[in-house]
Coordinates of C-alpha atoms in Angstrom, one line a residue:
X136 CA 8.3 12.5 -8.9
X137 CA 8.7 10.6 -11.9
X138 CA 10.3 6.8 -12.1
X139 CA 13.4 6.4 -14.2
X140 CA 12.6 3.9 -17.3
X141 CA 13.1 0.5 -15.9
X142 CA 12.2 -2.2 -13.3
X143 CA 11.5 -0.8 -9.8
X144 CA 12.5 -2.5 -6.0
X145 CA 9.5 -0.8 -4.3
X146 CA 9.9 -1.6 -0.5
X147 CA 14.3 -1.4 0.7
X148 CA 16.6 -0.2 2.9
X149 CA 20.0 0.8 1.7
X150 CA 20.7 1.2 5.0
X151 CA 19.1 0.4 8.3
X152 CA 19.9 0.0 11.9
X153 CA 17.4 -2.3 14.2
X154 CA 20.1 -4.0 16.6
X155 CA 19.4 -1.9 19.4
X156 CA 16.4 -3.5 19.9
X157 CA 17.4 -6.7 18.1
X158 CA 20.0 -7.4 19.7
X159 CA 21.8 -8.5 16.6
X160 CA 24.8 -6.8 14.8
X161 CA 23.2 -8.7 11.8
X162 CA 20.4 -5.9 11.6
X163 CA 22.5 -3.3 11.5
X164 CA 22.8 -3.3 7.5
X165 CA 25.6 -0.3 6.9
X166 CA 27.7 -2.3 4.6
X167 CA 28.1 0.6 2.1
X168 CA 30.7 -1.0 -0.6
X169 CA 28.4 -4.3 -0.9
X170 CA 25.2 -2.9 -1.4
X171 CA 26.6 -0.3 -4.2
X172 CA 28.3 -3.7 -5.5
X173 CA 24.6 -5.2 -5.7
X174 CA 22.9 -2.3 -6.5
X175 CA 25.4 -2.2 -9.6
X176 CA 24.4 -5.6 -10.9
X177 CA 20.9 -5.3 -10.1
X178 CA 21.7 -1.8 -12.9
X179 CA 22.5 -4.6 -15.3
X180 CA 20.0 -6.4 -14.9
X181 CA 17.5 -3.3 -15.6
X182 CA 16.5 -1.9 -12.1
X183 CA 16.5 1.7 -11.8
X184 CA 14.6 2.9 -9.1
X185 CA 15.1 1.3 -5.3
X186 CA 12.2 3.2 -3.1
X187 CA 13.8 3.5 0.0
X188 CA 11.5 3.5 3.0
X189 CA 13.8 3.6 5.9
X190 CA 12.2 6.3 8.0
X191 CA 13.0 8.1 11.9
X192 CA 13.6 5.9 14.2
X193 CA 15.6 3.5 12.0
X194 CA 18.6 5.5 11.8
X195 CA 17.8 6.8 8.6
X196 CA 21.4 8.1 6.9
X197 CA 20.3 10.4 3.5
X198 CA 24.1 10.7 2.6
X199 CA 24.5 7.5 2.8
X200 CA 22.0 6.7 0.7
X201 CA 22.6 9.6 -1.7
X202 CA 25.8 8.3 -2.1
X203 CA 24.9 4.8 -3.0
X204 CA 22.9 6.1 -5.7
X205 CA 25.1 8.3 -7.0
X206 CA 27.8 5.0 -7.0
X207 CA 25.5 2.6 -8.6
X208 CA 23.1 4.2 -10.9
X209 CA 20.1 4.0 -9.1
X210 CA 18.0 6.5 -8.6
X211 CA 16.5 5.9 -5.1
X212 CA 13.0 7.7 -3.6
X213 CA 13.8 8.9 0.0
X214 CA 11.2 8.1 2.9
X215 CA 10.1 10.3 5.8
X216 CA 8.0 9.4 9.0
X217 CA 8.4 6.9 11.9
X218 CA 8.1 3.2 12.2
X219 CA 6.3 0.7 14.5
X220 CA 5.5 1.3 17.6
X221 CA 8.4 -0.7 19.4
X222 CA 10.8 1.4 17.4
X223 CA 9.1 4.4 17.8
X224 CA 12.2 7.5 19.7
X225 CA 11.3 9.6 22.6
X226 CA 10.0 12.6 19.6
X227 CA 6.8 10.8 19.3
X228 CA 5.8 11.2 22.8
X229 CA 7.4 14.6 23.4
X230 CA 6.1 16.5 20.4
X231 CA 1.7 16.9 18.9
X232 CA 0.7 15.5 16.3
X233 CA 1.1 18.7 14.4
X234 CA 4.6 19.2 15.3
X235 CA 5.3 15.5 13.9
X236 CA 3.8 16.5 10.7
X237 CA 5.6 19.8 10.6
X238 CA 8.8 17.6 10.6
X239 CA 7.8 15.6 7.7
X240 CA 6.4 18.9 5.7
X241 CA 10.1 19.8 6.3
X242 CA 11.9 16.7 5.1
X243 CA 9.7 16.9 1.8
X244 CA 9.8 20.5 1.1
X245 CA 13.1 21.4 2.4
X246 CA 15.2 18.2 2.8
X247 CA 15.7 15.4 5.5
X248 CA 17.7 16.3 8.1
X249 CA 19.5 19.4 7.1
X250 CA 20.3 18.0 3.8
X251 CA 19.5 18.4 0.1
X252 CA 18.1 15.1 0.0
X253 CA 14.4 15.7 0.0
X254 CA 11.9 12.6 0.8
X255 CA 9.3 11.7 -2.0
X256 CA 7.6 9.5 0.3
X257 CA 5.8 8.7 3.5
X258 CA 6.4 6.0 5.4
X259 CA 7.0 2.9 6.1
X260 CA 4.6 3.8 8.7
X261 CA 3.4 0.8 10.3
X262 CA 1.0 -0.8 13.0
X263 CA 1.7 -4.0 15.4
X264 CA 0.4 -7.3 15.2
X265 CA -3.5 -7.4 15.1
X266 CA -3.6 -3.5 16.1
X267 CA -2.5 0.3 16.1
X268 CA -1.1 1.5 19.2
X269 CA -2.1 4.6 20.4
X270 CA 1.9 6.4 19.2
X271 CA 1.1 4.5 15.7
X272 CA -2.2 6.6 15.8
X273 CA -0.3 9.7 16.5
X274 CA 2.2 8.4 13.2
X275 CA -0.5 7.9 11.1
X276 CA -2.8 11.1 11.8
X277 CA 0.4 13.0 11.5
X278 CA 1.0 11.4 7.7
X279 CA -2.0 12.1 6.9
X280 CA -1.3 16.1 7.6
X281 CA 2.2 16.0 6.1
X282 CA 0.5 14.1 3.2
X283 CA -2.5 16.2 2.5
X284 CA 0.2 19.3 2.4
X285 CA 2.4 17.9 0.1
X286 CA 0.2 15.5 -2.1
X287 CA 3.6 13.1 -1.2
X288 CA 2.1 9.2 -1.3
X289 CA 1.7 6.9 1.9
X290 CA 3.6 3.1 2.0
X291 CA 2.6 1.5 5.4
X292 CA 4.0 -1.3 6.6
X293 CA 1.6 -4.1 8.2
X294 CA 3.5 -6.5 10.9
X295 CA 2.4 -10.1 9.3
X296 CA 0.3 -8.9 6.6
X297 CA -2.2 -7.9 9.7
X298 CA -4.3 -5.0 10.5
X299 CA -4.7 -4.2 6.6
X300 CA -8.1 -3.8 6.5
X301 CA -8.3 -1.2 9.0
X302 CA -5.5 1.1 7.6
X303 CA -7.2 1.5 4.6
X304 CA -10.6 2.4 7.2
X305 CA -8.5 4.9 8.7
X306 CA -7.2 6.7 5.3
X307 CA -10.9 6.1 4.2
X308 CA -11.8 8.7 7.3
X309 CA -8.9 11.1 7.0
X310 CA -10.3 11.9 3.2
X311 CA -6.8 10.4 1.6
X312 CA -7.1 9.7 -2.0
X313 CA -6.6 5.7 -2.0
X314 CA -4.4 5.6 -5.6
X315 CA -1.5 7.5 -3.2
X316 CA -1.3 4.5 -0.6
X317 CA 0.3 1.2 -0.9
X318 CA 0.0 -1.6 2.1
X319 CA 2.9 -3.7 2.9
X320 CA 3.7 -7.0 3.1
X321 CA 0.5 -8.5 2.2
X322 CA 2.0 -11.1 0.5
X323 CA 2.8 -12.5 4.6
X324 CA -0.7 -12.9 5.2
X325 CA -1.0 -15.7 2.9
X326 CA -4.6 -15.3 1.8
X327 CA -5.6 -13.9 -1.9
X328 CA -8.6 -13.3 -0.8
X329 CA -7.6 -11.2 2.6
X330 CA -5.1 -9.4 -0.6
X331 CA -8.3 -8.8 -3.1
X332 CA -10.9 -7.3 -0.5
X333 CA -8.0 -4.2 -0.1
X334 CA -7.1 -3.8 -3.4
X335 CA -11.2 -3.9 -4.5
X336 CA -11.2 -1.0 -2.3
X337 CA -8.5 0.7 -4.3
X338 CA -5.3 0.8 -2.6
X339 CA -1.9 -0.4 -4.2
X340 CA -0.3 -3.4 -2.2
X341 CA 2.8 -4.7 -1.9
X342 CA 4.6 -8.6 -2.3
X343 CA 7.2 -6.8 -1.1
X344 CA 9.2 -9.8 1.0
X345 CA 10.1 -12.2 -1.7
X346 CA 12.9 -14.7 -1.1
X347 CA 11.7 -14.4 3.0
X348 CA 10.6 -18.2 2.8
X349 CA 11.1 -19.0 6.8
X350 CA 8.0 -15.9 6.4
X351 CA 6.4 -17.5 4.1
X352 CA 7.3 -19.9 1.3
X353 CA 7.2 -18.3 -2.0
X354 CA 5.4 -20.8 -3.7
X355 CA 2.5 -19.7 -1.1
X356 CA 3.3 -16.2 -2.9
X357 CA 2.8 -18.0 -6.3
X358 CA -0.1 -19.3 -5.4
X359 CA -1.9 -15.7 -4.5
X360 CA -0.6 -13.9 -7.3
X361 CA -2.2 -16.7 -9.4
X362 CA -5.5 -16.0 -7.7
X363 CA -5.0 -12.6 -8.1
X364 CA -4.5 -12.4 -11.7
X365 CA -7.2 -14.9 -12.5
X366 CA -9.1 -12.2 -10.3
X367 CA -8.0 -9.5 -12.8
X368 CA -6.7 -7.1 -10.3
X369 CA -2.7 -7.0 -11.7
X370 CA -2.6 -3.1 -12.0
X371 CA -2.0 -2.4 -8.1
X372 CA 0.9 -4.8 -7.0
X373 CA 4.5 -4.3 -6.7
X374 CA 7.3 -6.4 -6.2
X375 CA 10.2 -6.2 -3.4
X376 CA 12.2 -8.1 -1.1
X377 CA 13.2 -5.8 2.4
X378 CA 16.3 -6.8 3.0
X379 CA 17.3 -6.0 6.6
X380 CA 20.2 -7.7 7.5
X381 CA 23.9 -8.2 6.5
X382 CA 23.1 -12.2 6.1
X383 CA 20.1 -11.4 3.4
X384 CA 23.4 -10.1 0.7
X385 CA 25.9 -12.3 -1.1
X386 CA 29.2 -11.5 0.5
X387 CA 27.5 -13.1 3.3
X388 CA 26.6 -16.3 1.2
X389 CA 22.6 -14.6 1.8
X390 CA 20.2 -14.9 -1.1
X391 CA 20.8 -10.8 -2.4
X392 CA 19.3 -8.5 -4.1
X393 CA 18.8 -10.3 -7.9
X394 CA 17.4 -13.3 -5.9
X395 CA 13.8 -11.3 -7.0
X396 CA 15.0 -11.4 -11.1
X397 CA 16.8 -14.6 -10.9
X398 CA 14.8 -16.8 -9.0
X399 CA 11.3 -15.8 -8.3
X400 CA 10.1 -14.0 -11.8
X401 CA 11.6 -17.1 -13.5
X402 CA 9.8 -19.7 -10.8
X403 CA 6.5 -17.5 -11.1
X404 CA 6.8 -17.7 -15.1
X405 CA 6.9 -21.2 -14.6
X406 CA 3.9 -21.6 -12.6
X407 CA 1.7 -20.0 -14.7
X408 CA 2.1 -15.9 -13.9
X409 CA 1.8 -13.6 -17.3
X410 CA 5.2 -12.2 -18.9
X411 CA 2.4 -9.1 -18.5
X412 CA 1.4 -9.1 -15.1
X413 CA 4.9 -9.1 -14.0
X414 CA 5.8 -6.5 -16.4
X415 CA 3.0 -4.6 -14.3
X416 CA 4.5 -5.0 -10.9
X417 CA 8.1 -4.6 -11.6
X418 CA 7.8 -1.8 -14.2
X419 CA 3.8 -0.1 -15.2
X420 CA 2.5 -0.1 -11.1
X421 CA 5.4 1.7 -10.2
X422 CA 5.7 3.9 -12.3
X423 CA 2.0 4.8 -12.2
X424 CA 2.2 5.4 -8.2
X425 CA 4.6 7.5 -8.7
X426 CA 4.0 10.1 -11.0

């Protein structure tokens, strides 16, 4: 599934629902007419592939999404599989492992949910704080099925930056290729080294929460992308921001989408990143993931 020519947003949801557990209308991000308004500038500004990892569980909306792309320009990769545990439906408990995977085969080969929008991706699949619950366990040896069946890559997310390590164990065991997974949110755990040991041990990772600075402050993220680099491992990162909430875009006075572009790549520039390294993680990483 090749990447269209141009910079890539490689952890986002177009849309995304977590209020029923959050308790907040803010996380309920369904504002179609401003995120086509943003995706459209972030198109100017040379973007033109959004991976969209908003999997089951989520309220994951293809059209939606489909429709967004077709709007702005951007061609966005479409995610199957379920979340963490906490946001985990009722399927996980009422259905084998097999059965899950079955469902993903499905949304690959045949489309998500009844419609021609096929996913090119699993996950975000993701484990808790510290740990993998036993329904995360279920997620995960079910991606590995779906994924062996289709040769469709793995993104995970990590809650913190934690329990890294012992995803890329697990895919180690199940006999998954390590160039077809990425780890999330490392940048979150806020130690280069903690971020070097996975990608010495192949995996791609992601600084995929830029801008997030009650998270973490982004010069924190400067600071491991310098070790990193010095390190010589700048072939295995992407960039992204996961924006969740109504709040995070500009009609609601939030940082939005170009805050990646216009803010950090320029403050990263300054601090001492390569013009090449972060031509790897916007455009060459991404594009070599997803061939």
């Amino acid at each position: 599934m090749p990447l269209k020519e141009g910079i890539t947003y490689a952890h986002e949801h177009t849309t995304i629902d977590l209020s029923s557990l959050k308790k907040s209308e803010d996380t309920n991000l369904n504002c179609f007419d401003e995120t086509v308004a943003e995706y459209k500038e972030l198109y100017k500004k040379g973007v033109r592939n959004i991976i969209d990892v908003t999997v089951m569980g989520m309220n994951r909306n293809p059209d939606y999404v489909k429709k967004v792309g077709e709007l702005s320009g951007m061609n966005i990769i479409q995610s199957t599989g379920w979340y963490q545990d906490k946001f985990l439906p009722p399927f996980v408990d009422e259905h084998t492992v097999e059965e899950m995977a079955e469902v993903m085969i499905q949304d690959i080969t045949v489309g998500i949910n009844g419609t021609d929008s096929r996913a090119e991706l699993i996950g975000e699949i993701a484990t808790s704080k510290n740990q993998m619950t036993e329904r995360e366990h279920k997620v995960f040896k079910a991606a590995v099925i779906a994924h062996h069946q289709t040769g469709v890559p793995i993104t995970t997310h990590t809650t913190l930056g934690t329990y890294g390590k012992e995803q890329v164990q697990f895919f180690k065991e199940n006999k998954v290729d390590l160039n077809k997974v990425v780890i999330g949110h490392v940048d979150l755990t806020g130690d280069s080294n903690y971020v070097l040991s996975l990608l010495k041990e192949g995996v791609y990772v992601e600084f995929d929460t830029v801008g997030k600075e009650n998270y973490m402050l982004d010069e924190k993220r400067l600071e491991m992308l310098l070790a990193i680099e010095v390190a010589g491992f700048t072939d295995k990162i992407f960039l992204s921001m996961d924006i969740t909430r109504k709040s995070n875009l500009k009609y609601k006075n939030g940082i939005g989408y170009s805050y990646l572009l216009d803010t950090f790549v320029p403050m990263i520039l300054k601090g001492g990143i390569s013009e090449a390294f972060i031509e790897r993680m916007l455009i060459k990483n991404p594009q070599q993931f997803y061939l």
